[in-house]
mmCIF file of C-alpha atoms and ligand atoms in Angstrom:
data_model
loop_
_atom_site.group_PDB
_atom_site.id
_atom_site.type_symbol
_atom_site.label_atom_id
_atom_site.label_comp_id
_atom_site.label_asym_id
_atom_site.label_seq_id
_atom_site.Cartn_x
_atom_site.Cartn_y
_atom_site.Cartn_z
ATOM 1 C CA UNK A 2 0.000 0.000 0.000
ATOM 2 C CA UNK A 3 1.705 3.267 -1.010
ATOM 3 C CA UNK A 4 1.663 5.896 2.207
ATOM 4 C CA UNK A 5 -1.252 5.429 4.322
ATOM 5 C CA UNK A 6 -3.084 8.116 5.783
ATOM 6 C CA UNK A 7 -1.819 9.758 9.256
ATOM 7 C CA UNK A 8 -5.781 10.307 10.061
ATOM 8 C CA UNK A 9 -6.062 13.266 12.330
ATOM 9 C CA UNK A 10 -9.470 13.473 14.540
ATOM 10 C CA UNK A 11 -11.927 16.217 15.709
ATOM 11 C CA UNK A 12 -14.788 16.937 17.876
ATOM 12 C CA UNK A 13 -17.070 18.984 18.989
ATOM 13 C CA UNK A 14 -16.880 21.151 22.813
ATOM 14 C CA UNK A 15 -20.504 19.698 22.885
ATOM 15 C CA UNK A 16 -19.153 15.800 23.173
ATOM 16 C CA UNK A 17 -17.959 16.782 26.444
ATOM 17 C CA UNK A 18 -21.639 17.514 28.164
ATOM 18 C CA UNK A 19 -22.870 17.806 31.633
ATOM 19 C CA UNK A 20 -25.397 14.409 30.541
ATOM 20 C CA UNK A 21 -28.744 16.706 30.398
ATOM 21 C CA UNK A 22 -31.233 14.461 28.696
ATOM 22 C CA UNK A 23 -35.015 15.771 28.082
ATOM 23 C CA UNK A 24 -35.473 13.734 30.860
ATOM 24 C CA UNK A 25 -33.376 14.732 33.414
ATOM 25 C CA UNK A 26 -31.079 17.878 34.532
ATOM 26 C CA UNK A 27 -27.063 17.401 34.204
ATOM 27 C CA UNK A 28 -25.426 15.227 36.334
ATOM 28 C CA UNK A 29 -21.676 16.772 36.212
ATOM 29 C CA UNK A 30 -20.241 20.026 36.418
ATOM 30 C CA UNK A 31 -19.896 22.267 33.538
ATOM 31 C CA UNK A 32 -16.720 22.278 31.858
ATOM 32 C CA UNK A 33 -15.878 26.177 30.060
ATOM 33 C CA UNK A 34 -14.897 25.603 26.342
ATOM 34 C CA UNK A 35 -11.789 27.177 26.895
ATOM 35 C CA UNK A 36 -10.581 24.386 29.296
ATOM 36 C CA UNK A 37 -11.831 22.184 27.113
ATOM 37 C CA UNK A 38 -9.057 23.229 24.516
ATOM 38 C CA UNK A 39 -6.589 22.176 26.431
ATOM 39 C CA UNK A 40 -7.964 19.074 26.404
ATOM 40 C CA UNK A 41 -7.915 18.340 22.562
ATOM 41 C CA UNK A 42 -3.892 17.461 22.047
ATOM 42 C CA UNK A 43 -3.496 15.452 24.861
ATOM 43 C CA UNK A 44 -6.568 12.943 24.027
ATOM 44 C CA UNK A 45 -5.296 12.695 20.777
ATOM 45 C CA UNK A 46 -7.494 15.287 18.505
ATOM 46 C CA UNK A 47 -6.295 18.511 16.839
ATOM 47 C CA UNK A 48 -9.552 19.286 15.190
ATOM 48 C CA UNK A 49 -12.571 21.577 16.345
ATOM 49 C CA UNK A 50 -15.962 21.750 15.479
ATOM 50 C CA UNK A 51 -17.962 24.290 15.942
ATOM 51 C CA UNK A 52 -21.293 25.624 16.188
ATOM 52 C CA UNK A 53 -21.609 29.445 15.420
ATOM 53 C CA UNK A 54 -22.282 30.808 18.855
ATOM 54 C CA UNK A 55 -19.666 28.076 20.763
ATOM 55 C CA UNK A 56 -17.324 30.181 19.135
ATOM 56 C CA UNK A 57 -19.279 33.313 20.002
ATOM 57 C CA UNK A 58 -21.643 32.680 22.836
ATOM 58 C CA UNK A 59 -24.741 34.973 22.557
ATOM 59 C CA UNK A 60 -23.514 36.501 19.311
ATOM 60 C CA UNK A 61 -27.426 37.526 18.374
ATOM 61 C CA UNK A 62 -27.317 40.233 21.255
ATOM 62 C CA UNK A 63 -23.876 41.516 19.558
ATOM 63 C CA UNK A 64 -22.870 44.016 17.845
ATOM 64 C CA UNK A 65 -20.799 42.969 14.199
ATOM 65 C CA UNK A 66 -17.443 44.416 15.896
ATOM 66 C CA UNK A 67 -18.273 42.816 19.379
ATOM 67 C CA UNK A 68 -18.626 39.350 17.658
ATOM 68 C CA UNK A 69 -15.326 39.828 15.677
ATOM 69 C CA UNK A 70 -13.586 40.554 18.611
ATOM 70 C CA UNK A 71 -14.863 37.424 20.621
ATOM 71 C CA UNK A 72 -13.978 35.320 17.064
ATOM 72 C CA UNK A 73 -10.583 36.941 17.911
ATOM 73 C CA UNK A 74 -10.209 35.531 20.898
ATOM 74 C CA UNK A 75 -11.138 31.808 19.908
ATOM 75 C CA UNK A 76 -8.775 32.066 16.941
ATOM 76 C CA UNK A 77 -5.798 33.182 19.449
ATOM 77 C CA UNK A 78 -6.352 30.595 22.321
ATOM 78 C CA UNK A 79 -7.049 27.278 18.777
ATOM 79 C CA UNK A 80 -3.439 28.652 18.040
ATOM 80 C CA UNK A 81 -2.293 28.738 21.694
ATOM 81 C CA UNK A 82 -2.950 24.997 21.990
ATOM 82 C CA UNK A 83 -2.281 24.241 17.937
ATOM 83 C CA UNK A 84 -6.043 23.162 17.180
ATOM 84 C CA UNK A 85 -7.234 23.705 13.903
ATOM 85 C CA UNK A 86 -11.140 24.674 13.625
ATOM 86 C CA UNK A 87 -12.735 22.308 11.112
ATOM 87 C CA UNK A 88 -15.981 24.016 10.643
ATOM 88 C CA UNK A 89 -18.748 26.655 12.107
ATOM 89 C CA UNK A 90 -22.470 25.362 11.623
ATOM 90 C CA UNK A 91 -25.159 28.052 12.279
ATOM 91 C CA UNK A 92 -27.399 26.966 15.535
ATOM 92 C CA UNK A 93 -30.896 27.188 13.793
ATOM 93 C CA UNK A 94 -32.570 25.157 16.029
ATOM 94 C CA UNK A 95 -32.486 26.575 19.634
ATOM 95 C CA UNK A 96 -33.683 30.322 19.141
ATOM 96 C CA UNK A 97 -37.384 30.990 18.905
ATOM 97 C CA UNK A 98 -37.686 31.947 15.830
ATOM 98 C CA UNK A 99 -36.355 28.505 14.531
ATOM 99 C CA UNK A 100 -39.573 26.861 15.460
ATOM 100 C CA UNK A 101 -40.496 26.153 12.021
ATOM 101 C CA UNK A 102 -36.866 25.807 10.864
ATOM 102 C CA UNK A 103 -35.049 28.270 9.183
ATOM 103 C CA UNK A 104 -34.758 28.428 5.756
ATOM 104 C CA UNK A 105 -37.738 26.511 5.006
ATOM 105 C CA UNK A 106 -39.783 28.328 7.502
ATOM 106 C CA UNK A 107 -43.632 29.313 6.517
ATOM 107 C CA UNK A 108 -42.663 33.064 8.189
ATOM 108 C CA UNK A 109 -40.442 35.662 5.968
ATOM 109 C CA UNK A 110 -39.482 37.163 9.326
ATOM 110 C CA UNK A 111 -37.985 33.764 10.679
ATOM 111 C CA UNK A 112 -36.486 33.500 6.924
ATOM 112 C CA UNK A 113 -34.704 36.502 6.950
ATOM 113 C CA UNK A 114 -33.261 35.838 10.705
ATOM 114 C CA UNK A 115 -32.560 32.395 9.301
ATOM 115 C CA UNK A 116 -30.544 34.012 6.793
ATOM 116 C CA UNK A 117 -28.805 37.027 9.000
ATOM 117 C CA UNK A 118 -27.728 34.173 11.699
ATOM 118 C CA UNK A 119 -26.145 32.098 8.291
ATOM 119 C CA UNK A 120 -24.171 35.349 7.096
ATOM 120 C CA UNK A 121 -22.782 36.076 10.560
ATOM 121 C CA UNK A 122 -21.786 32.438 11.161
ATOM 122 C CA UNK A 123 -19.874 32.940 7.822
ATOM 123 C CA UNK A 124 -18.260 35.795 9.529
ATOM 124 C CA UNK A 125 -17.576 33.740 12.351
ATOM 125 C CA UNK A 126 -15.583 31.339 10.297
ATOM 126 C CA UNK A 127 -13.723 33.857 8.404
ATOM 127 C CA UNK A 128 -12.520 35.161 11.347
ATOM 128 C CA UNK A 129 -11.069 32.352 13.119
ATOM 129 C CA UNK A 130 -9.870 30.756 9.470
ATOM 130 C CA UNK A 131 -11.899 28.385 8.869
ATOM 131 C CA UNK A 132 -13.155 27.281 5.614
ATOM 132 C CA UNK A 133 -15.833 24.908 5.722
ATOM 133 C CA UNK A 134 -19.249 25.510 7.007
ATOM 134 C CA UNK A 135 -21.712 22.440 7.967
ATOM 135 C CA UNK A 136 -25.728 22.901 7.975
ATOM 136 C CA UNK A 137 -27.260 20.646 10.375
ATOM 137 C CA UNK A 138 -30.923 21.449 8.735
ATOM 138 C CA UNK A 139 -32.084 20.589 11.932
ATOM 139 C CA UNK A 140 -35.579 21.807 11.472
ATOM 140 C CA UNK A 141 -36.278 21.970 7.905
ATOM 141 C CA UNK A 142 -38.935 19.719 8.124
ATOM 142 C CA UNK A 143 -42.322 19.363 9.349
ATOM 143 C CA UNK A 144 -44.215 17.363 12.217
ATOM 144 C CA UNK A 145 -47.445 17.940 9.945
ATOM 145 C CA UNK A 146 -46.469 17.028 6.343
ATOM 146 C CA UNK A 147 -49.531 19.249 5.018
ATOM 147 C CA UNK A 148 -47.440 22.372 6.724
ATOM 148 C CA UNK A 149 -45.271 23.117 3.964
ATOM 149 C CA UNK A 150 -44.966 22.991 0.673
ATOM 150 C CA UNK A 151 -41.891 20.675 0.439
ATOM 151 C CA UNK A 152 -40.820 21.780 -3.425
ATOM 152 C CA UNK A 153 -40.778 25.069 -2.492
ATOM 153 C CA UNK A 154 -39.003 24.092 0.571
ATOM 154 C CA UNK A 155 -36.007 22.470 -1.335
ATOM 155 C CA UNK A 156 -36.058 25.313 -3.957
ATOM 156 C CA UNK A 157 -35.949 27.574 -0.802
ATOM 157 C CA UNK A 158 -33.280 25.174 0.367
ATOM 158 C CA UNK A 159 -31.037 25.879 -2.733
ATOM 159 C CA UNK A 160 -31.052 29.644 -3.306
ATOM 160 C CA UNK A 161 -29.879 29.683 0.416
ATOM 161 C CA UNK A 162 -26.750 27.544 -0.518
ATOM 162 C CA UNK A 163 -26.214 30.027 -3.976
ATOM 163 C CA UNK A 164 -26.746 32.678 -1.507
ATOM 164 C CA UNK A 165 -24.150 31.424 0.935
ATOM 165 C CA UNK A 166 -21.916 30.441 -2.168
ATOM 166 C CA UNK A 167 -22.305 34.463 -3.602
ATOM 167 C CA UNK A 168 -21.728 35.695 0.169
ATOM 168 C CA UNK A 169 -18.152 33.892 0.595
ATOM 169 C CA UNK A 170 -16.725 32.283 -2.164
ATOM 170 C CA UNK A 171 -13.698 31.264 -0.302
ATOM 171 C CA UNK A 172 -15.985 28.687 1.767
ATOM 172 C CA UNK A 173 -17.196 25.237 1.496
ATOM 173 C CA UNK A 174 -20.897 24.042 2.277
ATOM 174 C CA UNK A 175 -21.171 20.783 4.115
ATOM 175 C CA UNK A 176 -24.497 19.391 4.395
ATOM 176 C CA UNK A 177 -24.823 16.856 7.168
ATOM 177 C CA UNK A 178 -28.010 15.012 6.411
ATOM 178 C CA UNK A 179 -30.324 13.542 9.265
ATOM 179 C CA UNK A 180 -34.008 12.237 8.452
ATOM 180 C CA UNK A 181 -35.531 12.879 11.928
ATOM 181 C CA UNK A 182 -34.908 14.794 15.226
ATOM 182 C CA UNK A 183 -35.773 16.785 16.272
ATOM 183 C CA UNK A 184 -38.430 16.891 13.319
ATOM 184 C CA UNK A 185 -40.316 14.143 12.973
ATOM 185 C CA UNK A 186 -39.847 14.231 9.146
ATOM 186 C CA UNK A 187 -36.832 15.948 7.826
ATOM 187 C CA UNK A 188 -35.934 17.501 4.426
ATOM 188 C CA UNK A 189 -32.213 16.488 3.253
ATOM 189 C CA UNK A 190 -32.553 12.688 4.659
ATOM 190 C CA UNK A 191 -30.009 11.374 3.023
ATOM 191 C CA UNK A 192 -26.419 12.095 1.374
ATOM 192 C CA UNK A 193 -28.136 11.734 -1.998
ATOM 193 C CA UNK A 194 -30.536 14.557 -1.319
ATOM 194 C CA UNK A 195 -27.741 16.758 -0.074
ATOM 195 C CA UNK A 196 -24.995 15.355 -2.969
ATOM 196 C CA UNK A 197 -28.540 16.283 -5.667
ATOM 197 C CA UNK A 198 -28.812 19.687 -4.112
ATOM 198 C CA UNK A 199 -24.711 20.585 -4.194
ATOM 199 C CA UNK A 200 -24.687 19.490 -8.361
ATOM 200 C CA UNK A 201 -28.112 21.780 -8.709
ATOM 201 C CA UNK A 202 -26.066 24.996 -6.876
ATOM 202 C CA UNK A 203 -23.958 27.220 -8.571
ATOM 203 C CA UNK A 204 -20.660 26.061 -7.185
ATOM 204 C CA UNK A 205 -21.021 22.087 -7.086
ATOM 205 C CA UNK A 206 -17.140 21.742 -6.243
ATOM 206 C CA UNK A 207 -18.094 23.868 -3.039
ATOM 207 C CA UNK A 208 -20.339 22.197 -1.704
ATOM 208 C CA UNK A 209 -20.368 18.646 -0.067
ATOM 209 C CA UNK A 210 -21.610 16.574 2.678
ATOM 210 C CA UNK A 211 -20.723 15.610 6.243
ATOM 211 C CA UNK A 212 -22.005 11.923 7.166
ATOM 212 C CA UNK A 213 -22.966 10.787 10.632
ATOM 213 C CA UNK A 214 -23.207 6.802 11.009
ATOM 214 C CA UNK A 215 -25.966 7.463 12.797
ATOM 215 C CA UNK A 216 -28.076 9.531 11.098
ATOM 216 C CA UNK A 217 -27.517 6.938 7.963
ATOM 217 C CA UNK A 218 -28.866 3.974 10.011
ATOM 218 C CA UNK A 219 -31.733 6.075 11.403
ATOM 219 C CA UNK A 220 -32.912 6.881 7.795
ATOM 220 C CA UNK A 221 -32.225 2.525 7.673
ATOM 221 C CA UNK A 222 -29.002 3.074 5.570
ATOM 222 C CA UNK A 223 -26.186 1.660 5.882
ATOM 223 C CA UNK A 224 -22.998 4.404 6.698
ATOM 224 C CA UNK A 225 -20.303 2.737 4.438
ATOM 225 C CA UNK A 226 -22.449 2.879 1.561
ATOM 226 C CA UNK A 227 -23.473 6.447 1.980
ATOM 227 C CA UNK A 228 -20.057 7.032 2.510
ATOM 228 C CA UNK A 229 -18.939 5.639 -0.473
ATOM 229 C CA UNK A 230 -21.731 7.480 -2.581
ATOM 230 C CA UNK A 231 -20.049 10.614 -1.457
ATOM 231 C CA UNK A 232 -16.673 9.511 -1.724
ATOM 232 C CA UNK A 233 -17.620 8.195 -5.600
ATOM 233 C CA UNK A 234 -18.512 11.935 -6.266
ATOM 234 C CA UNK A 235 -15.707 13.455 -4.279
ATOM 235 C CA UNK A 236 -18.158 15.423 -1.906
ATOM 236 C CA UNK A 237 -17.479 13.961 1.208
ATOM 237 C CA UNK A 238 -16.296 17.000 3.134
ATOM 238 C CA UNK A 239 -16.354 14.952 6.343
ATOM 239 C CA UNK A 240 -17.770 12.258 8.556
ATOM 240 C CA UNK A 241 -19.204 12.334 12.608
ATOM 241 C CA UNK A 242 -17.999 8.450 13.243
ATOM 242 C CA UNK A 243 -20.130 6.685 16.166
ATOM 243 C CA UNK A 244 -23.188 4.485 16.437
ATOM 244 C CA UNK A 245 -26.609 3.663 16.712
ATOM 245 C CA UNK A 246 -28.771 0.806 18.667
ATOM 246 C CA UNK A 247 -31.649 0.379 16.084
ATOM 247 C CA UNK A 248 -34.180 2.947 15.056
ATOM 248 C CA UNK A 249 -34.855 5.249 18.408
ATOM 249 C CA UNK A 250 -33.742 8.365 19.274
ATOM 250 C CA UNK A 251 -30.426 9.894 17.762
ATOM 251 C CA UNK A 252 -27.829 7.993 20.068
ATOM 252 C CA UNK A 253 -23.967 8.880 19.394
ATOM 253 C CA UNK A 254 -22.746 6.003 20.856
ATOM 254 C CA UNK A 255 -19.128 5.200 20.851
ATOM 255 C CA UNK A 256 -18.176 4.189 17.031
ATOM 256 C CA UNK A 257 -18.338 0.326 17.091
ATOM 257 C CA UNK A 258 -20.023 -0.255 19.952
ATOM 258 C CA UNK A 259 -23.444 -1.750 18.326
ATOM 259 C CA UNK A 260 -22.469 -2.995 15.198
ATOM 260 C CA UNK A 261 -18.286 -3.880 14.966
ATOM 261 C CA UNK A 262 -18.500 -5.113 11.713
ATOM 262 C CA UNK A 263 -20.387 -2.074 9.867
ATOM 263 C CA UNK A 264 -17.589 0.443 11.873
ATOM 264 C CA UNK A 265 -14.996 -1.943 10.047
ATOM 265 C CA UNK A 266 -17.111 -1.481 6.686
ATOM 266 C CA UNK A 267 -17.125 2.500 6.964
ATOM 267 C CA UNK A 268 -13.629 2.348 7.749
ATOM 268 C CA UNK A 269 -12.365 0.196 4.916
ATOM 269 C CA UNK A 270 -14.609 2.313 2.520
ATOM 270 C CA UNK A 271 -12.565 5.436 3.927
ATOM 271 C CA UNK A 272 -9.155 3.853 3.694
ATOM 272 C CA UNK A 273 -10.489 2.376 -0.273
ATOM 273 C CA UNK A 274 -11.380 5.784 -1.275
ATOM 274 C CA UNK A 275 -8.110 7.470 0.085
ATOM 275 C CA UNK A 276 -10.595 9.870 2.392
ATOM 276 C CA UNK A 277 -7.982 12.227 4.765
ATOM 277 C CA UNK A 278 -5.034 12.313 2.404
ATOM 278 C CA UNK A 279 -6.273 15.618 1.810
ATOM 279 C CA UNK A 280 -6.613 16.479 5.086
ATOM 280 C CA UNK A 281 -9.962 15.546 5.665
ATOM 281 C CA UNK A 282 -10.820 15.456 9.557
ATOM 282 C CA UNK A 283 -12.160 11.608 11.523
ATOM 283 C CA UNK A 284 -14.547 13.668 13.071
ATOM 284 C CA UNK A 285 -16.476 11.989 16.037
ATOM 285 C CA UNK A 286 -19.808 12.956 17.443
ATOM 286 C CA UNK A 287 -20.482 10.891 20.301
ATOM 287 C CA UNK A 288 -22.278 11.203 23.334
ATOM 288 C CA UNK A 289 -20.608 11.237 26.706
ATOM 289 C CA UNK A 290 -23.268 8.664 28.735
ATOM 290 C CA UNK A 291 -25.242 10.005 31.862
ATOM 291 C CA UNK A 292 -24.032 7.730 34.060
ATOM 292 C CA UNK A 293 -20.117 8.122 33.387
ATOM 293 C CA UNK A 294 -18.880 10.148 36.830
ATOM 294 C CA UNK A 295 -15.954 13.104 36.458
ATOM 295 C CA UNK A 296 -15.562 16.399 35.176
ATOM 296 C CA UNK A 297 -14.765 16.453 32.200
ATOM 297 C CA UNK A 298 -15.802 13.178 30.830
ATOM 298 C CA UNK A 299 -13.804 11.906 27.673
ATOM 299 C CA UNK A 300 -13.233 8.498 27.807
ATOM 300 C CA UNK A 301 -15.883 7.640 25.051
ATOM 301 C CA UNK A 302 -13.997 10.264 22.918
ATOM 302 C CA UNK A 303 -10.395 8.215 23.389
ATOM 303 C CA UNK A 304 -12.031 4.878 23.186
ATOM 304 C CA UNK A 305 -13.869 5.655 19.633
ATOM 305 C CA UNK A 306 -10.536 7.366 18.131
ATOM 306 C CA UNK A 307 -8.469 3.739 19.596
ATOM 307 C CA UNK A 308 -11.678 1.914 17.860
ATOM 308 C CA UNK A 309 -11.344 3.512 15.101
ATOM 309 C CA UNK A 310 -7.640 3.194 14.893
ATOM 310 C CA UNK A 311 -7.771 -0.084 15.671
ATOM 311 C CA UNK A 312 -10.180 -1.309 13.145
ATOM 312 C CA UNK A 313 -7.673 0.714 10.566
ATOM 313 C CA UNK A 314 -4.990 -1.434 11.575
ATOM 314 C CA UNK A 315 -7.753 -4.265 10.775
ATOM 315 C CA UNK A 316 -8.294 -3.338 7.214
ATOM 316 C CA UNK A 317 -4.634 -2.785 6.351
ATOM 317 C CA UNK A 318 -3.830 -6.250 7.770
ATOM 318 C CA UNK A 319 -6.397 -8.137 6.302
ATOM 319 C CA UNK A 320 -5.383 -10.301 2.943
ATOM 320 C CA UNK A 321 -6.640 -8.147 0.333
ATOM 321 C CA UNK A 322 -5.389 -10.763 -2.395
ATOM 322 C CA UNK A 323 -7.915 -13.067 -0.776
ATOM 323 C CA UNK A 324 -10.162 -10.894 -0.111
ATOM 324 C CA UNK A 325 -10.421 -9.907 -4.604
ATOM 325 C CA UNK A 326 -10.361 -13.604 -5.188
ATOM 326 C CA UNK A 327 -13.266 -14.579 -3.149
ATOM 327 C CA UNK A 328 -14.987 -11.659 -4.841
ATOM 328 C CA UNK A 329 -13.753 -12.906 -8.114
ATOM 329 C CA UNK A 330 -15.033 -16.359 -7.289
ATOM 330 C CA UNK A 331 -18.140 -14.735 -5.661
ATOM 331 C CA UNK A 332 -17.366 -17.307 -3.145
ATOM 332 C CA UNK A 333 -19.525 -14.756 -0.842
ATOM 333 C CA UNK A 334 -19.839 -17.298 1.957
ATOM 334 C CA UNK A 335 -15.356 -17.416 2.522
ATOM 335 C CA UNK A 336 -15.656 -13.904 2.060
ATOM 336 C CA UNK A 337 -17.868 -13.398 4.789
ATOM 337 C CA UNK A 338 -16.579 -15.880 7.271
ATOM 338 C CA UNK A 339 -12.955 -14.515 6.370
ATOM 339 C CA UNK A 340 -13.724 -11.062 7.433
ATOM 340 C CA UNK A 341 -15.485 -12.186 10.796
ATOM 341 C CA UNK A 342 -12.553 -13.994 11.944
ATOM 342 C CA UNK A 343 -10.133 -11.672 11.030
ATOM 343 C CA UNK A 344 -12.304 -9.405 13.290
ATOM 344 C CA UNK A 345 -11.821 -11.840 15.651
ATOM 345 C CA UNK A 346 -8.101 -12.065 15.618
ATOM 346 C CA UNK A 347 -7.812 -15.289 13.886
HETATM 347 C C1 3MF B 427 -27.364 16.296 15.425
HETATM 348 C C2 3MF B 427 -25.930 16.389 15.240
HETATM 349 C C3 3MF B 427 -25.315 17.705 15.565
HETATM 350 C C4 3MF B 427 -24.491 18.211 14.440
HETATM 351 C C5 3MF B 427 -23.863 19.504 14.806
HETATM 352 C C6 3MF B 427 -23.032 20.107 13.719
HETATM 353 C C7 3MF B 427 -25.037 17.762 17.930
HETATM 354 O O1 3MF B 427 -27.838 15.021 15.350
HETATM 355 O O2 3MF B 427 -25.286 15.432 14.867
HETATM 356 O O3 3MF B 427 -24.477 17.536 16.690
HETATM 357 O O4 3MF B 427 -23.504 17.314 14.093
HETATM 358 O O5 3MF B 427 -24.885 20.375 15.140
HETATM 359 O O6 3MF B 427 -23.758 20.318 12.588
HETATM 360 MG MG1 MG B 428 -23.347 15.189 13.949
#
């Protein structure tokens, strides 16, 4: 194999939470983003993600200036502890205007703060030199499928990404597709909506998607394949590795931890399609569990990058001769009882 990839990993301030569920009030102490920085290197990650206002807490109340300043700040203390920000996604989900969504809201008002929010997060990104941007279209969707009309809601969908691809045209779009939650039915479900919708926008080579295992299984897909898709059309800006028990609420468990053998699938499709020789981030988004004790928690973060890394070392030692004969031979059954006991050390 000629150079494999040195993968390099990122996450999100948010994967280290206080274990709030909708059911229950935290059960650790709070843990300031800026401590969590410090934190990246030594577990093993030099990537962050980023939602607009982690990077600028409260920026609607702020004044253009004010929220440059802050962005300042961020960018100086990333360097401080060489971290590289991977990308800024606008929160369009948590104000009150969002409660119909954003872009594909039924009110112009919530439109048009839909759209301010987008331009500042742009901002945002520019000012702490970062490049990509990731929508989460959280709530573009409906509980009520009479409430919108959904073609206008995907044409409304699109002039937002030419809009965003006008506004900056020194940024990439990265849609990370999800086909419920908090909606009950979501627009963008799938990487082949968001992979139809970059080729349809002005810029295709800007725009790409970000896939989350489990947001593929919850729309009953399986990740590698999704992955693939995206890797087959060179749009897959990046990934949010971790896992899912079955169809029920959006999970981010550790990456592996349900199903071993589909981890190993998305990570051989990632190694097959050369995915983070350009720099591409493993990005993880997975949930730190309510019962784990300590402040900060982040031993589900080290234990999905080792899984991961592990499962790496898995693909590159399996016998990939074998493994094209068998195919070749569409002796299916070796192939399958090959790869499950090389799994399991055999
Ligand atoms: C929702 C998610 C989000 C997004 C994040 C960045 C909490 O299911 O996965 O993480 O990844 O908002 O877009
Ligand atoms: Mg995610």
């Amino acid at each position: 194999m000629s150079n494999p990839t040195a993968y390099r990993f990122s996450f999100g301030p948010w994967n280290i939470s206080e274990g709030g569920d909708p059911f229950g009030p935290e059960v650790r102490s709070a843990f300031p983003h800026e401590a969590k920085f410090a934190l990246y290197r030594p577990l093993g990650f030099e990537g962050v993600q980023f939602h607009d206002d982690d990077v600028v807490p409260g920026l609607d109340d702020l004044s253009p200036e004010a929220m440059l300043t802050k962005a300042g700040e961020v960018k100086a203390m990333l360097a401080n502890q060489g971290l590289i920000p991977e990308f800024v996604a606008p929160r369009l989900w948590f104000d009150p205007r969002t409660v119909d969504g954003g872009y594909t809201s039924n009110s112009a008002a919530d439109r048009e703060y839909a759209w301010d929010r987008t331009r500042k997060c742009i901002d945002i990104a520019r000012a702490i030199d970062c490049k990509a941007i990731v929508l989460w279209l959280a709530r573009e969707g409906t509980y009520f499928r009479e409430a919108k009309d959904a073609r206008l809601a995907y044409q409304r969908l699109l002039e937002t990404l030419n809009a965003m691809l006008d506004y900056a045209p020194d940024i990439e779009i990265w849609i990370e597709p999800k086909p419920n939650e908090p909606t009950d039915l979501a627009y963008v479900p799938t990487i082949g909506h968001a992979v139809a919708l970059a080729y349809a926008s002005k810029d295709p080579s800007r725009v790409k998607g970000l896939i989350e295992s489990a947001h593929a299984l919850l729309a009953g897909l399986d990740p590698s394949d999704e992955m693939a898709f995206a890797l087959a059309h060179d749009k897959l800006g990046s990934v949010h590795l971790n896992d899912q028990n079955g169809l029920k609420y959006d999970q981010d468990k550790n990456f592996g931890a349900a199903n071993l053998r589909a981890a190993f699938n998305q990570v051989r499709v990632l190694e097959e399609g050369g995915y983070g020789s350009r720099g591409e981030f493993i990005g993880l988004d997975v949930k730190a569990v309510r019962t784990q004790t300590g402040s900060p928690v982040t031993a589900h973060l080290t234990n999905s990058r080792e899984i991961f890394l592990r499962l790496v070392e898995k693909y590159r030692s399996m016998d990939h001769a074998l493994v094209v004969a068998l195919r070749e031979s569409r002796d299916y059954e070796a192939l399958e009882l090959y790869i499950i006991k090389h799994l399991l050390g055999d």
